[in-house]
CSV table of C-alpha atoms in Angstrom, one decimal:
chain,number,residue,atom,x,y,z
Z,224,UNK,CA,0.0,0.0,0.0
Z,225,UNK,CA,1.1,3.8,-0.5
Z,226,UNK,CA,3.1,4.7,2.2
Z,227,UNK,CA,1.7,7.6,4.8
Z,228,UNK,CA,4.9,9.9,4.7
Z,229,UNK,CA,3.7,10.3,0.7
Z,230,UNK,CA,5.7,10.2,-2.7
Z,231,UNK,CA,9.4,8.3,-2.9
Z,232,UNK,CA,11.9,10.4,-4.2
Z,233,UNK,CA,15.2,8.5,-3.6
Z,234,UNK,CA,15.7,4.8,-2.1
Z,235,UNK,CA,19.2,3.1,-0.7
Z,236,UNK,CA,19.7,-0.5,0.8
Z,237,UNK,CA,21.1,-0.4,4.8
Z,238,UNK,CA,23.4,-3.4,5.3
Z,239,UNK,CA,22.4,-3.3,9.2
Z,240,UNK,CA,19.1,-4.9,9.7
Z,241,UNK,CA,19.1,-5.1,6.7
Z,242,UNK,CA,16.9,-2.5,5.5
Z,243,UNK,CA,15.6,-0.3,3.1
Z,244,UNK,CA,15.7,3.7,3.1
Z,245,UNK,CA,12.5,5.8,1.6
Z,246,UNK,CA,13.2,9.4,1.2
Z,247,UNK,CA,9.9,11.3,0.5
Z,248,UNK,CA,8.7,14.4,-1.0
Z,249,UNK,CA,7.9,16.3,2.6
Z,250,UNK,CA,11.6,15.7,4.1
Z,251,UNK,CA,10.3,12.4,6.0
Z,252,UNK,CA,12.5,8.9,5.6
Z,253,UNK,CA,11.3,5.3,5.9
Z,254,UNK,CA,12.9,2.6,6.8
Z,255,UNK,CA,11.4,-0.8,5.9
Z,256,UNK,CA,12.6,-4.6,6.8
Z,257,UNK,CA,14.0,-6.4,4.1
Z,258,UNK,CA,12.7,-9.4,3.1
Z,259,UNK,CA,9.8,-8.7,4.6
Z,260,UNK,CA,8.9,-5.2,3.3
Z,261,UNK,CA,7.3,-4.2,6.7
Z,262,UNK,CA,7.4,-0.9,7.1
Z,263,UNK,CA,8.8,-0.3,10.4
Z,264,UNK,CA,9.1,3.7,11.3
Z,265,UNK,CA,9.5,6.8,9.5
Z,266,UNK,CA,10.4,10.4,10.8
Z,267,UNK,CA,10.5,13.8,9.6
Z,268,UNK,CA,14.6,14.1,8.4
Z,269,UNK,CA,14.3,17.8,7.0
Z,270,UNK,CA,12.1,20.8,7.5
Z,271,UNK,CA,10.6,22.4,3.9
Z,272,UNK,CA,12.4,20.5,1.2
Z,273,UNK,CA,12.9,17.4,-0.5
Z,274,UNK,CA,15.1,14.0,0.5
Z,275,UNK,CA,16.8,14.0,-2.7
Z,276,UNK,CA,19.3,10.9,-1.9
Z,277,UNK,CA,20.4,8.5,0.2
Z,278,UNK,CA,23.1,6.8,0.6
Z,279,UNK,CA,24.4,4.2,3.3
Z,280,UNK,CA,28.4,4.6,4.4
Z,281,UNK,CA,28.7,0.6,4.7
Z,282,UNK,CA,30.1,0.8,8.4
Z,283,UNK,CA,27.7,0.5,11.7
Z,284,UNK,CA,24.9,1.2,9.9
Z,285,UNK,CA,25.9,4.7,8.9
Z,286,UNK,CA,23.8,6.2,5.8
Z,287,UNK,CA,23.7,9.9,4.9
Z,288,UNK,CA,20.7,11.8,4.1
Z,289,UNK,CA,20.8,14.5,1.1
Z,290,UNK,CA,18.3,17.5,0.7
Z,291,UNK,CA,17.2,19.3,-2.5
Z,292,UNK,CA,19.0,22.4,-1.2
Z,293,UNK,CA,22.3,21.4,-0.3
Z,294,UNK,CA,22.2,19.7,2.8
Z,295,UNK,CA,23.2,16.6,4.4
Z,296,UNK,CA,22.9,14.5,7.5
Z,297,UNK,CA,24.4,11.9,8.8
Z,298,UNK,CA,22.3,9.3,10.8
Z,299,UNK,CA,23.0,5.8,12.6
Z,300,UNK,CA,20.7,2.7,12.6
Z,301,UNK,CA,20.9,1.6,16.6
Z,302,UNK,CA,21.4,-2.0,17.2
Z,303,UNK,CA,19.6,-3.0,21.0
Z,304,UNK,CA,21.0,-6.6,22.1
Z,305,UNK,CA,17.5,-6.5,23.7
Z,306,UNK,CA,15.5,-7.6,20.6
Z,307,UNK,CA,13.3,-4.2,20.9
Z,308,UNK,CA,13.1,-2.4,17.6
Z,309,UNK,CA,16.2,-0.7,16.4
Z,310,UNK,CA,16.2,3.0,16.3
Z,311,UNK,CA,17.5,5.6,14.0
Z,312,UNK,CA,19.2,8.8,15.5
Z,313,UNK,CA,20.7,11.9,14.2
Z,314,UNK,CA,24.8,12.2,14.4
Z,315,UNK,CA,26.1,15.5,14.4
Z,316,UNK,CA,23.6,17.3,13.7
Z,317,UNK,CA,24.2,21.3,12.9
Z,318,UNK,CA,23.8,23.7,15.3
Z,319,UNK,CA,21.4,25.6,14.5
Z,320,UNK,CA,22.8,28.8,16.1
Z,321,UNK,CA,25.2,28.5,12.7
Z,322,UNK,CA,22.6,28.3,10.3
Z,323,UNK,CA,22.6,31.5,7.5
Z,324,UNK,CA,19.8,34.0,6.8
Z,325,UNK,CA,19.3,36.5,3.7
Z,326,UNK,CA,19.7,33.0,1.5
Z,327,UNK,CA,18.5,33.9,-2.1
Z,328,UNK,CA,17.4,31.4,-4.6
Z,329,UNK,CA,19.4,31.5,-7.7
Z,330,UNK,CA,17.5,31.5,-11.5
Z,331,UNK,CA,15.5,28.5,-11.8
Z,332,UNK,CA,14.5,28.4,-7.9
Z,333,UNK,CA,16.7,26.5,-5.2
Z,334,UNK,CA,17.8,27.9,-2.0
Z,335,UNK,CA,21.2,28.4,-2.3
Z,336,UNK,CA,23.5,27.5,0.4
Z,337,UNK,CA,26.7,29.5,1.9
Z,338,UNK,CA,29.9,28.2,0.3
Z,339,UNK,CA,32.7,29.4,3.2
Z,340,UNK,CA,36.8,28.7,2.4
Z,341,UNK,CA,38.1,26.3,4.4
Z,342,UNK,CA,41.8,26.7,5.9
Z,343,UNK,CA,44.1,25.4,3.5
Z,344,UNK,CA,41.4,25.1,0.9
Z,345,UNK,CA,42.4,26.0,-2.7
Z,346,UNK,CA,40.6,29.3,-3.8
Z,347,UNK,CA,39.0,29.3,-7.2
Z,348,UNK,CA,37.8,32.4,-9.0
Z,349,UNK,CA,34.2,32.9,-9.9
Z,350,UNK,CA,31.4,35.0,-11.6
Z,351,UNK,CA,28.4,36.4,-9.9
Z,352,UNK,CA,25.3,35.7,-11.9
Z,353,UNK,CA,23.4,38.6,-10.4
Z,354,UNK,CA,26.2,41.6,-10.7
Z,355,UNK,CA,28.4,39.4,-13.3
Z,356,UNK,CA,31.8,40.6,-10.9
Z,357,UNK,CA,34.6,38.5,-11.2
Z,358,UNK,CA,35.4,37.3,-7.2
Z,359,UNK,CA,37.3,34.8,-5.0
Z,360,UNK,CA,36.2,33.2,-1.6
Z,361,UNK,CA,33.0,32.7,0.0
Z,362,UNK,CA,29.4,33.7,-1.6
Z,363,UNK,CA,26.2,31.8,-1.7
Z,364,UNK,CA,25.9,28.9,-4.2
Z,365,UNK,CA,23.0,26.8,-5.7
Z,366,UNK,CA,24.7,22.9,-5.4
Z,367,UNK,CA,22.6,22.1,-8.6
Z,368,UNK,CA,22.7,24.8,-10.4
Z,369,UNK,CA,26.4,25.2,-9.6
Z,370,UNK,CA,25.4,29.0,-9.9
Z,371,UNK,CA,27.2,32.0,-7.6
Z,372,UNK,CA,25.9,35.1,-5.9
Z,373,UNK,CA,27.8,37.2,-3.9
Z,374,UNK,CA,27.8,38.3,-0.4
Z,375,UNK,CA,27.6,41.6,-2.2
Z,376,UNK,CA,24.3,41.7,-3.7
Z,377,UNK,CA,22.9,39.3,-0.8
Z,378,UNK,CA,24.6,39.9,2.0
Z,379,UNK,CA,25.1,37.0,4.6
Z,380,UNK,CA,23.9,36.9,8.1
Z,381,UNK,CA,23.8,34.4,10.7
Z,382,UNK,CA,21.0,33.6,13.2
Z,383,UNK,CA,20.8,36.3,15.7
Z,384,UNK,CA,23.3,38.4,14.5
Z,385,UNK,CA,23.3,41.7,13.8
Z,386,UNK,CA,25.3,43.6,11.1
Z,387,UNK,CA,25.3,45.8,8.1
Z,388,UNK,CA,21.9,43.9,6.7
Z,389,UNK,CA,20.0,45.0,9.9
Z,390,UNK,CA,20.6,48.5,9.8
Z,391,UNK,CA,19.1,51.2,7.3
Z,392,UNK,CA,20.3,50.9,3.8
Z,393,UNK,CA,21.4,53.0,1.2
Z,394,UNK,CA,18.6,54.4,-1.0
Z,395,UNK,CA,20.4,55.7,-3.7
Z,396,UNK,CA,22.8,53.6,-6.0
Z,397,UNK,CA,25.4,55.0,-8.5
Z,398,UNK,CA,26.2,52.9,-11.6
Z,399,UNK,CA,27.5,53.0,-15.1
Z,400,UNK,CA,24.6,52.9,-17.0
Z,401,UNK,CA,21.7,53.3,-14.4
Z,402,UNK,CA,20.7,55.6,-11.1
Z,403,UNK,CA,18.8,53.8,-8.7
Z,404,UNK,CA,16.5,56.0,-6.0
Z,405,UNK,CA,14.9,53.4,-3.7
Z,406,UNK,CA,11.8,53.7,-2.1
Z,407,UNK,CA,13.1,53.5,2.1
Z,408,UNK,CA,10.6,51.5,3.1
Z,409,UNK,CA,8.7,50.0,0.5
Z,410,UNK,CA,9.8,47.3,-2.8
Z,411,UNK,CA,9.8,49.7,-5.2
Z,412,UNK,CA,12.5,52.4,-6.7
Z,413,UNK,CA,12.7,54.7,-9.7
Z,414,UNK,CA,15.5,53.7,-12.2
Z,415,UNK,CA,16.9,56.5,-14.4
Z,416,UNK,CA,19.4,55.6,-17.5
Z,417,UNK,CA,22.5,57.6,-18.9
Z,418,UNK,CA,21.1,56.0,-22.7
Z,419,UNK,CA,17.7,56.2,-23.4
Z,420,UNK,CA,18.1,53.1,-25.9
Z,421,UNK,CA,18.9,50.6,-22.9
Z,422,UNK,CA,15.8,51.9,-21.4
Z,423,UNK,CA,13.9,50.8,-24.0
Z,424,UNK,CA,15.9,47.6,-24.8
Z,425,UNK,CA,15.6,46.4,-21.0
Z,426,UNK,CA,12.1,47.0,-21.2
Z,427,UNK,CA,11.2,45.1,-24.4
Z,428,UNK,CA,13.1,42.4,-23.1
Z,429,UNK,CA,11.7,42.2,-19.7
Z,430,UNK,CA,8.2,41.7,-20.8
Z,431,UNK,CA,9.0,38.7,-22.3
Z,432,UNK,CA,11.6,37.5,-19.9
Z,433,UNK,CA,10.7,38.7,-16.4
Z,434,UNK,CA,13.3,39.9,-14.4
Z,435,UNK,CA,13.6,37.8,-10.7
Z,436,UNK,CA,17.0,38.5,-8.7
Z,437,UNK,CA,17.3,36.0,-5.9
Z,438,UNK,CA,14.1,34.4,-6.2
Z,439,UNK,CA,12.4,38.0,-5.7
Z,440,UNK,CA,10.1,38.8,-9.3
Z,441,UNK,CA,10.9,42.8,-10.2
Z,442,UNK,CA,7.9,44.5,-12.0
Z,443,UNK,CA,9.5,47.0,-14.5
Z,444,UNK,CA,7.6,49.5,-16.1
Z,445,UNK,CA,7.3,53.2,-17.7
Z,446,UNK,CA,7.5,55.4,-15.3
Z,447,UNK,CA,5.3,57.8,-14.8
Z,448,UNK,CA,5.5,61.5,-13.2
Z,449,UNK,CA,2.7,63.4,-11.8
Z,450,UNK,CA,2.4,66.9,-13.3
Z,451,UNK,CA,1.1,69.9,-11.5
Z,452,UNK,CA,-2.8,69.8,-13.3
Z,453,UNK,CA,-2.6,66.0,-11.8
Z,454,UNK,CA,-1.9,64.6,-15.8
Z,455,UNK,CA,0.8,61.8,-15.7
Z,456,UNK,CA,3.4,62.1,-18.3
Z,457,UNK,CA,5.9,59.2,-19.1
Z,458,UNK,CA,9.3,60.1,-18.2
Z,459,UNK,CA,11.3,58.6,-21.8
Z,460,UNK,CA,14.7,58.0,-19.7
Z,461,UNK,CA,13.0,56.5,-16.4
Z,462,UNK,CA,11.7,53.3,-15.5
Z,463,UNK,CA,9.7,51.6,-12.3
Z,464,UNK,CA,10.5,48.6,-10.5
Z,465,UNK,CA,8.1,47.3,-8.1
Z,466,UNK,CA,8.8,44.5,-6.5
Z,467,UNK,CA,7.5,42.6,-2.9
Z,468,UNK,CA,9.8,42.9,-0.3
Z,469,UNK,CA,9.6,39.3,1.9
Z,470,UNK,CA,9.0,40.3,5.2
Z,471,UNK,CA,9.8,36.8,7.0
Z,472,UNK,CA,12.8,37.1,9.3
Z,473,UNK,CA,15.9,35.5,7.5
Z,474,UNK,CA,14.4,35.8,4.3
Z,475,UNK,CA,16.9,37.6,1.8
Z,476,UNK,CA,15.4,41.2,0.2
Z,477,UNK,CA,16.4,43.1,-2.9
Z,478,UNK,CA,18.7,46.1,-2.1
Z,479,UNK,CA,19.2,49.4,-4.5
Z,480,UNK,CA,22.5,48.3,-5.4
Z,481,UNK,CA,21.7,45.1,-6.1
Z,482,UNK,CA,19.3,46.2,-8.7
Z,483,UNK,CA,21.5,49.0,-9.9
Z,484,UNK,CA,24.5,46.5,-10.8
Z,485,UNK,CA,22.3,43.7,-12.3
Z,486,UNK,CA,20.6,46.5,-14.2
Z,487,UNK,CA,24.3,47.9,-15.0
Z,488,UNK,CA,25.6,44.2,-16.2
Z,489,UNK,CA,22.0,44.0,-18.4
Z,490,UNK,CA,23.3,47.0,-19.9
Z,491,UNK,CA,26.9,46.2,-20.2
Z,492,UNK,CA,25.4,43.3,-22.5
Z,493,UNK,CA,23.5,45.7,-24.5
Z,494,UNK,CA,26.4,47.4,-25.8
Z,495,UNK,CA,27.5,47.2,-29.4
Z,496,UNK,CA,31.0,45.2,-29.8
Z,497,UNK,CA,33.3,46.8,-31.8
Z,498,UNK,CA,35.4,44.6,-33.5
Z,499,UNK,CA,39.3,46.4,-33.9
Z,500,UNK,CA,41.2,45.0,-37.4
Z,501,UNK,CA,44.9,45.0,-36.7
Z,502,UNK,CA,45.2,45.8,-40.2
């Protein structure tokens, strides 16, 4: 019969017991008798995502326990001499006074995970997909995506602590291309361009392609400015981004400069190339 904990995403074979591993759809693992196929327990393994795989370490009845964003556990089958049903239990699990906030989800939707540089660890170089900046060292990263996002556009915070992403931010940011004035409370901000045609490139292009920076969907539009007999005139070199701003604690939100340098790299693309003979 369908098991209660609900769809099967990902199955592995214990050697203790032995056993089978379910993971499910709702972050809840089974673990059923083999031959038998008596289902003997299942708990809830992960909070809000998917058991993606599974995997058994083939010593003491170790297996490991993968989400769809990023994480893993690692978990022990118990072995009673008493002939009581053996239980599972967490090993090593995180503590959760480490865990990050401000996480953004990168362009198809995952939760992307804080990708620190271990000591001793060879630094790499890499691209940020939001601001397209060339950096090294830590950012956020989506495991499946294998996209980056720096600390930069999203900043990092850990659980109840407070720094630069709790305090007031700038409402004004300075580009190459674009002038972003940010509404101080509110998801919204006025976006003025040196070059009218990227004004109206970006918003061609946007009404076909939506633009979503870390998981957050930006409404861009004309904008348009109140005159003084209350007509409203578009403004040819100005656009409007509206956009909702997540209110849950931990949740990441979209800051003026982040919108200003993906709005500067959009542009950077819409530049013509000038190719230079050496003749």
């Amino acid at each position: 019969p369908p098991m209660a904990a609900g769809p099967v995403i990902s199955l592995a074979g214990l050697e203790s017991g032995p056993r089978l591993l379910c993971g499910h759809a709702r972050g809840e693992v089974s673990a059923v008798a083999l031959p038998s196929f008596q289902l003997l327990c299942s708990w809830r393994a992960l909070e809000g995502c998917q058991v993606r795989c599974l995997s058994s370490a083939r010593h003491e009845g170790l297996f490991l326990v993968g989400s769809e964003a990023g994480d893993l556990q690692l978990w022990q089958r118990g072995c009673p001499d008493d002939g009581t049903l053996a239980t599972l239990q967490a090993v090593d699990e995180p503590d959760p006074g480490q865990a990050n906030e401000g996480a953004p989800l990168c362009a198809r939707g995952h939760l992307c995970q804080s990708s620190p540089v271990a000591n001793g660890q060879q630094v790499r170089g890499w691209r940020c997909k939001i601001c397209g900046a060339g950096r090294q060292g830590e950012r956020w990263r989506c495991l499946e995506c294998q996209d980056d996002i720096c600390y930069g556009c999203f900043p990092l915070r850990r659980l109840g602590e407070k720094g630069a992403a709790d305090q007031r931010e700038s409402e004004f940011a300075n580009g190459r291309w674009v002038h972003v004035k940010k509404h101080s409370s509110m998801g919204c901000a006025v976006v003025s361009f040196r070059d009218r045609k990227h004004r109206d490139q970006l918003l061609s292009q946007v009404s076909s392609d939506p633009l979503v920076l870390g998981g957050i969907c930006v409404d861009v539009k004309p904008h348009m400015e109140k005159q003084g007999d209350g007509a409203r005139l578009e403004v040819p070199d100005c656009l409007f981004a509206g956009w909702k701003q997540p209110k849950e604690p931990g949740a990441c939100k979209l800051l003026a400069r982040t919108l200003q340098a993906h709005l500067d790299c959009l542009c950077d693309a819409l530049c013509p190339v000038i190719s230079l003979d050496d003749d």
